[in-house]
PDB file of C-alpha atoms and ligand atoms in Angstrom:
ATOM      1  CA  UNK A   1    -173.473  27.214  40.830  1.00 43.00           C
ATOM      2  CA  UNK A   2    -175.875  27.737  44.056  1.00 50.00           C
ATOM      3  CA  UNK A   3    -177.864  25.301  45.915  1.00 49.00           C
ATOM      4  CA  UNK A   4    -180.596  26.615  47.899  1.00 48.00           C
ATOM      5  CA  UNK A   5    -181.893  24.267  51.028  1.00 48.00           C
ATOM      6  CA  UNK A   6    -185.644  25.111  52.197  1.00 45.00           C
ATOM      7  CA  UNK A   7    -186.288  24.026  55.705  1.00 42.00           C
ATOM      8  CA  UNK A   8    -189.858  23.736  56.622  1.00 41.00           C
ATOM      9  CA  UNK A   9    -190.690  25.277  59.476  1.00 43.00           C
ATOM     10  CA  UNK A  10    -193.706  22.870  60.324  1.00 39.00           C
ATOM     11  CA  UNK A  11    -191.687  20.098  60.743  1.00 39.00           C
ATOM     12  CA  UNK A  12    -189.765  22.249  63.695  1.00 41.00           C
ATOM     13  CA  UNK A  13    -190.917  20.659  67.430  1.00 40.00           C
ATOM     14  CA  UNK A  14    -192.711  23.167  69.264  1.00 41.00           C
ATOM     15  CA  UNK A  15    -191.002  25.257  71.739  1.00 42.00           C
ATOM     16  CA  UNK A  16    -192.500  26.413  74.900  1.00 42.00           C
ATOM     17  CA  UNK A  17    -190.531  29.580  75.616  1.00 42.00           C
ATOM     18  CA  UNK A  18    -190.618  33.424  74.835  1.00 44.00           C
ATOM     19  CA  UNK A  19    -188.291  33.121  72.649  1.00 42.00           C
ATOM     20  CA  UNK A  20    -188.172  34.874  69.153  1.00 41.00           C
ATOM     21  CA  UNK A  21    -189.642  31.732  67.476  1.00 43.00           C
ATOM     22  CA  UNK A  22    -192.688  33.041  68.764  1.00 47.00           C
ATOM     23  CA  UNK A  23    -192.956  35.299  65.303  1.00 49.00           C
ATOM     24  CA  UNK A  24    -193.315  32.456  63.304  1.00 47.00           C
ATOM     25  CA  UNK A  25    -196.344  30.665  64.704  1.00 63.00           C
ATOM     26  CA  UNK A  26    -199.767  31.982  64.796  1.00 93.00           C
ATOM     27  CA  UNK A  27    -201.159  34.020  67.472  1.00 95.00           C
ATOM     28  CA  UNK A  28    -203.904  31.612  67.719  1.00 96.00           C
ATOM     29  CA  UNK A  29    -201.435  28.869  68.376  1.00 96.00           C
ATOM     30  CA  UNK A  30    -199.639  30.705  71.060  1.00 96.00           C
ATOM     31  CA  UNK A  31    -202.687  31.644  72.759  1.00 97.00           C
ATOM     32  CA  UNK A  32    -203.683  28.260  73.013  1.00 97.00           C
ATOM     33  CA  UNK A  33    -200.518  26.908  74.345  1.00 97.00           C
ATOM     34  CA  UNK A  34    -200.826  29.641  77.034  1.00 98.00           C
ATOM     35  CA  UNK A  35    -204.248  29.081  77.819  1.00 97.00           C
ATOM     36  CA  UNK A  36    -203.808  24.896  77.942  1.00 97.00           C
ATOM     37  CA  UNK A  37    -200.444  25.225  80.189  1.00 97.00           C
ATOM     38  CA  UNK A  38    -202.596  27.825  82.604  1.00 97.00           C
ATOM     39  CA  UNK A  39    -205.272  25.326  82.652  1.00 96.00           C
ATOM     40  CA  UNK A  40    -203.201  22.197  83.782  1.00 96.00           C
ATOM     41  CA  UNK A  41    -202.183  24.512  86.805  1.00 96.00           C
ATOM     42  CA  UNK A  42    -205.294  26.310  87.602  1.00 95.00           C
ATOM     43  CA  UNK A  43    -207.424  23.904  89.802  1.00 90.00           C
ATOM     44  CA  UNK A  44    -210.438  26.542  89.762  1.00 90.00           C
ATOM     45  CA  UNK A  45    -211.738  28.527  86.998  1.00 92.00           C
ATOM     46  CA  UNK A  46    -211.340  32.723  87.272  1.00 96.00           C
ATOM     47  CA  UNK A  47    -214.361  34.606  86.574  1.00 96.00           C
ATOM     48  CA  UNK A  48    -212.890  38.010  86.215  1.00 97.00           C
ATOM     49  CA  UNK A  49    -209.341  39.622  85.105  1.00 97.00           C
ATOM     50  CA  UNK A  50    -207.428  42.340  86.787  1.00 97.00           C
ATOM     51  CA  UNK A  51    -205.208  44.120  85.436  1.00 97.00           C
ATOM     52  CA  UNK A  52    -203.517  46.270  88.055  1.00 95.00           C
ATOM     53  CA  UNK A  53    -201.609  49.489  86.775  1.00 89.00           C
ATOM     54  CA  UNK A  54    -198.928  51.054  88.833  1.00 78.00           C
ATOM     55  CA  UNK A  55    -199.509  51.270  92.626  1.00 81.00           C
ATOM     56  CA  UNK A  56    -202.233  49.006  92.541  1.00 89.00           C
ATOM     57  CA  UNK A  57    -199.998  45.794  92.494  1.00 86.00           C
ATOM     58  CA  UNK A  58    -200.116  45.280  96.295  1.00 89.00           C
ATOM     59  CA  UNK A  59    -203.875  43.932  95.695  1.00 94.00           C
ATOM     60  CA  UNK A  60    -202.422  40.907  94.016  1.00 92.00           C
ATOM     61  CA  UNK A  61    -200.722  40.239  97.387  1.00 91.00           C
ATOM     62  CA  UNK A  62    -204.255  40.102  98.772  1.00 94.00           C
ATOM     63  CA  UNK A  63    -205.742  37.574  97.380  1.00 95.00           C
ATOM     64  CA  UNK A  64    -206.261  34.142  99.124  1.00 92.00           C
ATOM     65  CA  UNK A  65    -205.836  30.807  98.386  1.00 90.00           C
ATOM     66  CA  UNK A  66    -203.863  31.638  95.335  1.00 90.00           C
ATOM     67  CA  UNK A  67    -201.219  30.191  92.716  1.00 95.00           C
ATOM     68  CA  UNK A  68    -198.729  32.735  91.319  1.00 95.00           C
ATOM     69  CA  UNK A  69    -196.975  32.298  88.122  1.00 96.00           C
ATOM     70  CA  UNK A  70    -193.880  34.641  87.257  1.00 94.00           C
ATOM     71  CA  UNK A  71    -194.477  36.185  83.649  1.00 94.00           C
ATOM     72  CA  UNK A  72    -191.007  34.530  82.800  1.00 93.00           C
ATOM     73  CA  UNK A  73    -192.236  31.227  83.608  1.00 95.00           C
ATOM     74  CA  UNK A  74    -195.398  31.568  81.516  1.00 96.00           C
ATOM     75  CA  UNK A  75    -194.697  30.367  77.813  1.00 96.00           C
ATOM     76  CA  UNK A  76    -195.340  33.331  75.341  1.00 95.00           C
ATOM     77  CA  UNK A  77    -195.961  36.123  78.188  1.00 95.00           C
ATOM     78  CA  UNK A  78    -194.193  39.554  77.724  1.00 93.00           C
ATOM     79  CA  UNK A  79    -191.931  40.253  80.435  1.00 90.00           C
ATOM     80  CA  UNK A  80    -191.563  44.362  81.220  1.00 76.00           C
ATOM     81  CA  UNK A  81    -188.046  45.448  81.519  1.00 70.00           C
ATOM     82  CA  UNK A  82    -189.383  48.721  83.513  1.00 64.00           C
ATOM     83  CA  UNK A  83    -188.248  49.139  87.001  1.00 60.00           C
ATOM     84  CA  UNK A  84    -191.102  48.919  89.435  1.00 55.00           C
ATOM     85  CA  UNK A  85    -193.489  46.494  87.183  1.00 60.00           C
ATOM     86  CA  UNK A  86    -193.180  43.432  88.909  1.00 66.00           C
ATOM     87  CA  UNK A  87    -194.336  40.606  86.018  1.00 91.00           C
ATOM     88  CA  UNK A  88    -196.516  37.879  88.008  1.00 94.00           C
ATOM     89  CA  UNK A  89    -200.362  36.606  87.607  1.00 96.00           C
ATOM     90  CA  UNK A  90    -201.929  35.524  90.808  1.00 96.00           C
ATOM     91  CA  UNK A  91    -204.961  33.323  90.698  1.00 97.00           C
ATOM     92  CA  UNK A  92    -206.992  33.833  93.654  1.00 97.00           C
ATOM     93  CA  UNK A  93    -210.165  34.650  95.744  1.00 96.00           C
ATOM     94  CA  UNK A  94    -210.945  38.191  96.324  1.00 97.00           C
ATOM     95  CA  UNK A  95    -214.070  38.924  97.964  1.00 96.00           C
ATOM     96  CA  UNK A  96    -215.521  36.132  97.263  1.00 95.00           C
ATOM     97  CA  UNK A  97    -214.595  35.855  93.349  1.00 96.00           C
ATOM     98  CA  UNK A  98    -212.181  33.741  91.983  1.00 97.00           C
ATOM     99  CA  UNK A  99    -209.892  36.549  89.797  1.00 97.00           C
ATOM    100  CA  UNK A 100    -206.748  36.551  87.813  1.00 97.00           C
ATOM    101  CA  UNK A 101    -204.511  39.558  88.383  1.00 97.00           C
ATOM    102  CA  UNK A 102    -201.883  40.759  86.540  1.00 96.00           C
ATOM    103  CA  UNK A 103    -199.269  42.537  88.789  1.00 93.00           C
ATOM    104  CA  UNK A 104    -197.619  44.670  86.140  1.00 89.00           C
ATOM    105  CA  UNK A 105    -197.958  44.892  82.547  1.00 90.00           C
ATOM    106  CA  UNK A 106    -196.265  45.616  79.214  1.00 92.00           C
ATOM    107  CA  UNK A 107    -196.633  48.770  77.124  1.00 93.00           C
ATOM    108  CA  UNK A 108    -196.382  49.720  73.941  1.00 95.00           C
ATOM    109  CA  UNK A 109    -193.874  52.246  74.363  1.00 94.00           C
ATOM    110  CA  UNK A 110    -191.233  49.899  75.630  1.00 91.00           C
ATOM    111  CA  UNK A 111    -191.109  48.470  72.185  1.00 93.00           C
ATOM    112  CA  UNK A 112    -193.511  45.607  72.332  1.00 94.00           C
ATOM    113  CA  UNK A 113    -195.828  44.876  69.747  1.00 95.00           C
ATOM    114  CA  UNK A 114    -199.515  45.201  70.122  1.00 97.00           C
ATOM    115  CA  UNK A 115    -199.804  41.404  69.715  1.00 96.00           C
ATOM    116  CA  UNK A 116    -197.399  41.131  72.504  1.00 96.00           C
ATOM    117  CA  UNK A 117    -198.826  43.805  74.901  1.00 96.00           C
ATOM    118  CA  UNK A 118    -202.690  42.383  74.675  1.00 98.00           C
ATOM    119  CA  UNK A 119    -201.377  38.640  74.922  1.00 98.00           C
ATOM    120  CA  UNK A 120    -202.506  38.307  78.281  1.00 98.00           C
ATOM    121  CA  UNK A 121    -205.872  39.711  77.560  1.00 98.00           C
ATOM    122  CA  UNK A 122    -206.247  37.040  74.505  1.00 98.00           C
ATOM    123  CA  UNK A 123    -205.090  34.144  77.235  1.00 98.00           C
ATOM    124  CA  UNK A 124    -208.117  35.631  79.619  1.00 98.00           C
ATOM    125  CA  UNK A 125    -210.523  34.917  76.772  1.00 97.00           C
ATOM    126  CA  UNK A 126    -209.476  31.706  75.732  1.00 97.00           C
ATOM    127  CA  UNK A 127    -210.066  30.744  78.964  1.00 97.00           C
ATOM    128  CA  UNK A 128    -213.343  31.798  79.118  1.00 95.00           C
ATOM    129  CA  UNK A 129    -213.346  34.794  81.634  1.00 96.00           C
ATOM    130  CA  UNK A 130    -215.830  37.065  80.618  1.00 91.00           C
ATOM    131  CA  UNK A 131    -214.843  40.458  82.683  1.00 97.00           C
ATOM    132  CA  UNK A 132    -211.810  42.447  82.516  1.00 98.00           C
ATOM    133  CA  UNK A 133    -211.192  45.120  85.077  1.00 98.00           C
ATOM    134  CA  UNK A 134    -208.285  47.696  84.129  1.00 98.00           C
ATOM    135  CA  UNK A 135    -206.634  50.246  86.379  1.00 97.00           C
ATOM    136  CA  UNK A 136    -204.236  52.421  85.230  1.00 96.00           C
ATOM    137  CA  UNK A 137    -202.659  56.199  86.018  1.00 95.00           C
ATOM    138  CA  UNK A 138    -203.950  58.778  83.943  1.00 97.00           C
ATOM    139  CA  UNK A 139    -203.075  62.571  83.582  1.00 97.00           C
ATOM    140  CA  UNK A 140    -206.037  64.939  84.191  1.00 98.00           C
ATOM    141  CA  UNK A 141    -206.939  67.079  81.364  1.00 98.00           C
ATOM    142  CA  UNK A 142    -210.425  67.721  82.466  1.00 98.00           C
ATOM    143  CA  UNK A 143    -209.976  70.860  84.294  1.00 97.00           C
ATOM    144  CA  UNK A 144    -212.214  69.959  87.389  1.00 97.00           C
ATOM    145  CA  UNK A 145    -210.053  67.042  88.134  1.00 98.00           C
ATOM    146  CA  UNK A 146    -207.228  66.942  90.567  1.00 96.00           C
ATOM    147  CA  UNK A 147    -204.513  64.567  91.469  1.00 96.00           C
ATOM    148  CA  UNK A 148    -205.864  61.713  93.701  1.00 95.00           C
ATOM    149  CA  UNK A 149    -209.278  61.583  91.789  1.00 97.00           C
ATOM    150  CA  UNK A 150    -210.517  58.522  90.389  1.00 97.00           C
ATOM    151  CA  UNK A 151    -212.303  58.337  87.031  1.00 98.00           C
ATOM    152  CA  UNK A 152    -214.498  55.859  85.752  1.00 98.00           C
ATOM    153  CA  UNK A 153    -213.685  55.124  82.172  1.00 98.00           C
ATOM    154  CA  UNK A 154    -216.897  55.569  79.944  1.00 98.00           C
ATOM    155  CA  UNK A 155    -215.325  55.325  76.663  1.00 98.00           C
ATOM    156  CA  UNK A 156    -211.518  55.954  75.280  1.00 98.00           C
ATOM    157  CA  UNK A 157    -210.093  57.558  72.183  1.00 98.00           C
ATOM    158  CA  UNK A 158    -207.622  55.696  70.614  1.00 98.00           C
ATOM    159  CA  UNK A 159    -204.961  58.580  69.610  1.00 98.00           C
ATOM    160  CA  UNK A 160    -202.122  55.663  69.655  1.00 97.00           C
ATOM    161  CA  UNK A 161    -201.844  55.451  65.885  1.00 96.00           C
ATOM    162  CA  UNK A 162    -202.091  51.794  66.002  1.00 97.00           C
ATOM    163  CA  UNK A 163    -204.880  49.043  66.638  1.00 98.00           C
ATOM    164  CA  UNK A 164    -203.824  45.715  67.782  1.00 97.00           C
ATOM    165  CA  UNK A 165    -206.306  43.823  65.205  1.00 97.00           C
ATOM    166  CA  UNK A 166    -204.717  45.596  62.098  1.00 96.00           C
ATOM    167  CA  UNK A 167    -203.675  42.800  60.064  1.00 94.00           C
ATOM    168  CA  UNK A 168    -205.071  39.509  59.371  1.00 92.00           C
ATOM    169  CA  UNK A 169    -208.198  38.665  61.398  1.00 94.00           C
ATOM    170  CA  UNK A 170    -208.433  35.043  62.968  1.00 94.00           C
ATOM    171  CA  UNK A 171    -211.959  34.650  63.424  1.00 94.00           C
ATOM    172  CA  UNK A 172    -211.564  31.875  65.936  1.00 94.00           C
ATOM    173  CA  UNK A 173    -210.542  34.957  68.195  1.00 96.00           C
ATOM    174  CA  UNK A 174    -213.001  37.264  67.156  1.00 96.00           C
ATOM    175  CA  UNK A 175    -214.524  39.218  64.646  1.00 97.00           C
ATOM    176  CA  UNK A 176    -213.203  41.212  61.752  1.00 97.00           C
ATOM    177  CA  UNK A 177    -214.902  44.420  62.732  1.00 97.00           C
ATOM    178  CA  UNK A 178    -215.979  44.237  66.545  1.00 98.00           C
ATOM    179  CA  UNK A 179    -218.709  46.874  67.880  1.00 98.00           C
ATOM    180  CA  UNK A 180    -217.123  49.287  70.642  1.00 98.00           C
ATOM    181  CA  UNK A 181    -220.183  51.106  71.190  1.00 98.00           C
ATOM    182  CA  UNK A 182    -220.275  49.559  74.892  1.00 98.00           C
ATOM    183  CA  UNK A 183    -216.685  48.682  74.868  1.00 98.00           C
ATOM    184  CA  UNK A 184    -216.511  50.159  78.739  1.00 98.00           C
ATOM    185  CA  UNK A 185    -219.792  47.924  79.786  1.00 98.00           C
ATOM    186  CA  UNK A 186    -222.645  50.292  80.788  1.00 97.00           C
ATOM    187  CA  UNK A 187    -224.085  48.307  83.154  1.00 97.00           C
ATOM    188  CA  UNK A 188    -220.675  47.746  84.907  1.00 97.00           C
ATOM    189  CA  UNK A 189    -220.045  51.356  85.145  1.00 98.00           C
ATOM    190  CA  UNK A 190    -223.333  51.751  87.204  1.00 97.00           C
ATOM    191  CA  UNK A 191    -222.405  49.348  89.418  1.00 97.00           C
ATOM    192  CA  UNK A 192    -219.063  51.194  89.900  1.00 98.00           C
ATOM    193  CA  UNK A 193    -220.821  54.285  90.812  1.00 98.00           C
ATOM    194  CA  UNK A 194    -223.155  52.318  93.175  1.00 98.00           C
ATOM    195  CA  UNK A 195    -220.248  51.157  94.928  1.00 98.00           C
ATOM    196  CA  UNK A 196    -218.456  54.260  95.140  1.00 98.00           C
ATOM    197  CA  UNK A 197    -221.642  56.115  96.793  1.00 98.00           C
ATOM    198  CA  UNK A 198    -221.727  52.730  99.378  1.00 97.00           C
ATOM    199  CA  UNK A 199    -217.924  53.182 100.039  1.00 97.00           C
ATOM    200  CA  UNK A 200    -217.956  56.991 100.210  1.00 97.00           C
ATOM    201  CA  UNK A 201    -215.489  57.326  97.442  1.00 97.00           C
ATOM    202  CA  UNK A 202    -215.984  60.172  95.107  1.00 97.00           C
ATOM    203  CA  UNK A 203    -215.840  59.128  91.273  1.00 98.00           C
ATOM    204  CA  UNK A 204    -215.289  60.902  88.552  1.00 98.00           C
ATOM    205  CA  UNK A 205    -216.276  59.503  84.904  1.00 98.00           C
ATOM    206  CA  UNK A 206    -214.686  60.447  81.515  1.00 98.00           C
ATOM    207  CA  UNK A 207    -213.277  59.476  78.535  1.00 98.00           C
ATOM    208  CA  UNK A 208    -209.664  58.128  78.452  1.00 98.00           C
ATOM    209  CA  UNK A 209    -207.159  59.145  75.948  1.00 98.00           C
ATOM    210  CA  UNK A 210    -204.528  56.586  75.094  1.00 98.00           C
ATOM    211  CA  UNK A 211    -201.392  57.987  73.705  1.00 98.00           C
ATOM    212  CA  UNK A 212    -198.448  56.125  72.427  1.00 97.00           C
ATOM    213  CA  UNK A 213    -195.988  58.050  74.865  1.00 95.00           C
ATOM    214  CA  UNK A 214    -193.190  57.303  76.314  1.00 96.00           C
ATOM    215  CA  UNK A 215    -192.898  61.385  76.242  1.00 97.00           C
ATOM    216  CA  UNK A 216    -195.567  63.213  78.350  1.00 97.00           C
ATOM    217  CA  UNK A 217    -198.251  65.119  75.797  1.00 98.00           C
ATOM    218  CA  UNK A 218    -197.041  68.796  75.297  1.00 97.00           C
ATOM    219  CA  UNK A 219    -199.609  71.350  76.306  1.00 97.00           C
ATOM    220  CA  UNK A 220    -201.211  71.544  72.541  1.00 98.00           C
ATOM    221  CA  UNK A 221    -201.709  67.728  72.636  1.00 98.00           C
ATOM    222  CA  UNK A 222    -203.580  68.161  75.711  1.00 98.00           C
ATOM    223  CA  UNK A 223    -205.579  71.111  74.087  1.00 98.00           C
ATOM    224  CA  UNK A 224    -206.122  68.610  71.033  1.00 98.00           C
ATOM    225  CA  UNK A 225    -207.249  65.881  73.886  1.00 98.00           C
ATOM    226  CA  UNK A 226    -209.784  68.358  75.255  1.00 98.00           C
ATOM    227  CA  UNK A 227    -211.220  69.317  72.028  1.00 98.00           C
ATOM    228  CA  UNK A 228    -211.507  66.083  71.335  1.00 98.00           C
ATOM    229  CA  UNK A 229    -213.371  65.121  74.164  1.00 98.00           C
ATOM    230  CA  UNK A 230    -210.748  63.359  75.980  1.00 98.00           C
ATOM    231  CA  UNK A 231    -210.880  63.746  80.166  1.00 98.00           C
ATOM    232  CA  UNK A 232    -207.478  61.919  80.779  1.00 98.00           C
ATOM    233  CA  UNK A 233    -204.742  60.946  79.034  1.00 98.00           C
ATOM    234  CA  UNK A 234    -202.196  57.365  79.408  1.00 97.00           C
ATOM    235  CA  UNK A 235    -200.394  55.482  77.800  1.00 97.00           C
ATOM    236  CA  UNK A 236    -201.911  51.722  78.236  1.00 96.00           C
ATOM    237  CA  UNK A 237    -205.002  50.205  78.227  1.00 98.00           C
ATOM    238  CA  UNK A 238    -206.714  51.203  74.759  1.00 98.00           C
ATOM    239  CA  UNK A 239    -205.145  47.778  73.299  1.00 98.00           C
ATOM    240  CA  UNK A 240    -206.120  45.799  76.232  1.00 98.00           C
ATOM    241  CA  UNK A 241    -209.300  47.010  76.092  1.00 98.00           C
ATOM    242  CA  UNK A 242    -209.966  46.729  72.203  1.00 98.00           C
ATOM    243  CA  UNK A 243    -208.671  43.096  72.313  1.00 98.00           C
ATOM    244  CA  UNK A 244    -211.151  42.290  75.233  1.00 98.00           C
ATOM    245  CA  UNK A 245    -214.213  43.670  72.998  1.00 98.00           C
ATOM    246  CA  UNK A 246    -212.424  41.467  70.137  1.00 98.00           C
ATOM    247  CA  UNK A 247    -213.078  38.302  72.645  1.00 97.00           C
ATOM    248  CA  UNK A 248    -216.016  39.240  73.919  1.00 97.00           C
ATOM    249  CA  UNK A 249    -215.328  40.074  77.305  1.00 98.00           C
ATOM    250  CA  UNK A 250    -217.020  42.809  79.010  1.00 98.00           C
ATOM    251  CA  UNK A 251    -214.545  45.531  79.935  1.00 98.00           C
ATOM    252  CA  UNK A 252    -214.391  47.984  82.830  1.00 98.00           C
ATOM    253  CA  UNK A 253    -212.066  50.517  83.837  1.00 98.00           C
ATOM    254  CA  UNK A 254    -211.037  53.255  86.503  1.00 97.00           C
ATOM    255  CA  UNK A 255    -207.938  55.462  86.094  1.00 97.00           C
ATOM    256  CA  UNK A 256    -206.023  57.109  88.872  1.00 96.00           C
ATOM    257  CA  UNK A 257    -205.436  60.680  88.314  1.00 96.00           C
ATOM    258  CA  UNK A 258    -201.926  61.031  89.537  1.00 96.00           C
ATOM    259  CA  UNK A 259    -201.223  64.567  87.681  1.00 96.00           C
ATOM    260  CA  UNK A 260    -202.715  67.398  86.129  1.00 96.00           C
ATOM    261  CA  UNK A 261    -201.937  66.891  82.150  1.00 97.00           C
ATOM    262  CA  UNK A 262    -199.369  69.090  80.637  1.00 96.00           C
ATOM    263  CA  UNK A 263    -200.110  72.750  80.341  1.00 96.00           C
ATOM    264  CA  UNK A 264    -203.037  72.080  83.279  1.00 95.00           C
ATOM    265  CA  UNK A 265    -200.890  73.228  86.073  1.00 91.00           C
ATOM    266  CA  UNK A 266    -198.004  75.208  86.528  1.00 87.00           C
ATOM    267  CA  UNK A 267    -195.651  72.128  87.748  1.00 85.00           C
ATOM    268  CA  UNK A 268    -193.460  70.418  84.903  1.00 89.00           C
ATOM    269  CA  UNK A 269    -194.390  66.716  84.952  1.00 91.00           C
ATOM    270  CA  UNK A 270    -192.518  64.553  86.520  1.00 88.00           C
ATOM    271  CA  UNK A 271    -192.927  60.302  86.811  1.00 89.00           C
ATOM    272  CA  UNK A 272    -191.486  60.267  90.659  1.00 90.00           C
ATOM    273  CA  UNK A 273    -195.018  62.393  91.160  1.00 88.00           C
ATOM    274  CA  UNK A 274    -196.987  60.361  89.679  1.00 88.00           C
ATOM    275  CA  UNK A 275    -195.878  57.283  91.844  1.00 89.00           C
ATOM    276  CA  UNK A 276    -196.604  59.113  94.851  1.00 91.00           C
ATOM    277  CA  UNK A 277    -199.724  60.334  93.939  1.00 91.00           C
ATOM    278  CA  UNK A 278    -200.381  56.434  92.697  1.00 90.00           C
ATOM    279  CA  UNK A 279    -198.912  55.170  96.090  1.00 90.00           C
ATOM    280  CA  UNK A 280    -201.104  58.016  98.121  1.00 93.00           C
ATOM    281  CA  UNK A 281    -204.196  57.083  96.887  1.00 94.00           C
ATOM    282  CA  UNK A 282    -203.816  53.017  96.732  1.00 93.00           C
ATOM    283  CA  UNK A 283    -205.588  52.197  99.967  1.00 94.00           C
ATOM    284  CA  UNK A 284    -208.753  53.623  98.591  1.00 95.00           C
ATOM    285  CA  UNK A 285    -208.103  52.423  95.179  1.00 96.00           C
ATOM    286  CA  UNK A 286    -207.943  49.004  96.397  1.00 96.00           C
ATOM    287  CA  UNK A 287    -210.893  49.644  98.533  1.00 96.00           C
ATOM    288  CA  UNK A 288    -212.976  50.486  95.603  1.00 97.00           C
ATOM    289  CA  UNK A 289    -211.701  47.428  93.464  1.00 97.00           C
ATOM    290  CA  UNK A 290    -212.747  45.190  96.238  1.00 96.00           C
ATOM    291  CA  UNK A 291    -216.192  46.709  96.410  1.00 97.00           C
ATOM    292  CA  UNK A 292    -216.372  46.444  92.788  1.00 97.00           C
ATOM    293  CA  UNK A 293    -214.993  42.698  92.387  1.00 97.00           C
ATOM    294  CA  UNK A 294    -217.734  41.613  94.926  1.00 96.00           C
ATOM    295  CA  UNK A 295    -220.607  43.447  93.110  1.00 94.00           C
ATOM    296  CA  UNK A 296    -219.392  42.727  89.184  1.00 91.00           C
ATOM    297  CA  UNK A 297    -222.172  41.637  87.040  1.00 88.00           C
TER     298      UNK A 297
HETATM  299  N1  HPA B   1    -199.787  61.529  80.402  1.00 97.34           N
HETATM  300  C1  HPA B   1    -199.605  60.426  79.715  1.00 97.34           C
HETATM  301  N2  HPA B   1    -199.698  58.896  80.639  1.00 97.34           N
HETATM  302  C2  HPA B   1    -199.727  59.372  81.893  1.00 97.34           C
HETATM  303  C3  HPA B   1    -199.942  60.702  82.694  1.00 97.34           C
HETATM  304  C4  HPA B   1    -199.628  62.116  81.764  1.00 97.34           C
HETATM  305  O1  HPA B   1    -199.849  63.291  82.288  1.00 97.34           O
HETATM  306  N3  HPA B   1    -199.948  60.711  84.036  1.00 97.34           N
HETATM  307  C5  HPA B   1    -199.800  59.116  84.352  1.00 97.34           C
HETATM  308  N4  HPA B   1    -199.510  58.755  83.036  1.00 97.34           N
END
């Protein structure tokens, strides 16, 4: 004879760590816990969230009057294992605005779920920030793009094969079918172009095609992206931007074109080259981001 004992998880005490217990608890509850944890430690409410892509992490160190949290200390925050992706959240002043900057992010290709990848954006939404500026590295699929170009993202193609909003929708976080018509805020995009003009920084504009990765694309896949209207390809950003729109944040995105996409040049793709170009363009990129933050809506 078998006796089955059911343990009701509701009676278990809340655990404030990043353990696998998380999967048993609702996303809303985890986001609320993390927001409350941060709120207790942040004196001044930030206005703008920045996700700093590879090469741009240095900007986090330039914030003034700042408070820094290691991701591993923040309840439920995903912590990247990828080398060179520091994980810290910095709240501070930049160009007279209070911002919260993510130095490092996790990617879908690392094996994280999309709930985990987009968790920080959920927290920004719950903290009632209303603007998110995302930066990334991307391969240039547009024939006129060169390594080192900066591209204002006008729109995206979600080619990851997944969507962070798949599954039950919690109306407290956002609507079931969020509108994505102006996913990259058109007013903010105009501001970025104006700032670029003022600073003498030439800017491209185009559609970012989000891929799952981690393999780079084949030349045939890049041809497909071009046919579909994509100008740049990358392995991040799309999930975060979908969730930011779900939560009603205004979004802007800027890509650093670090390489010609597969088949666009004679060279094989190499992560070291991507990093080298991202580092070479860092100062200009930081100057642009500073200007954009100063002028953001
Ligand atoms: N493809 C995908 N992601 C990238 C690339 C690329 O060519 N360059 C930088 N991130």
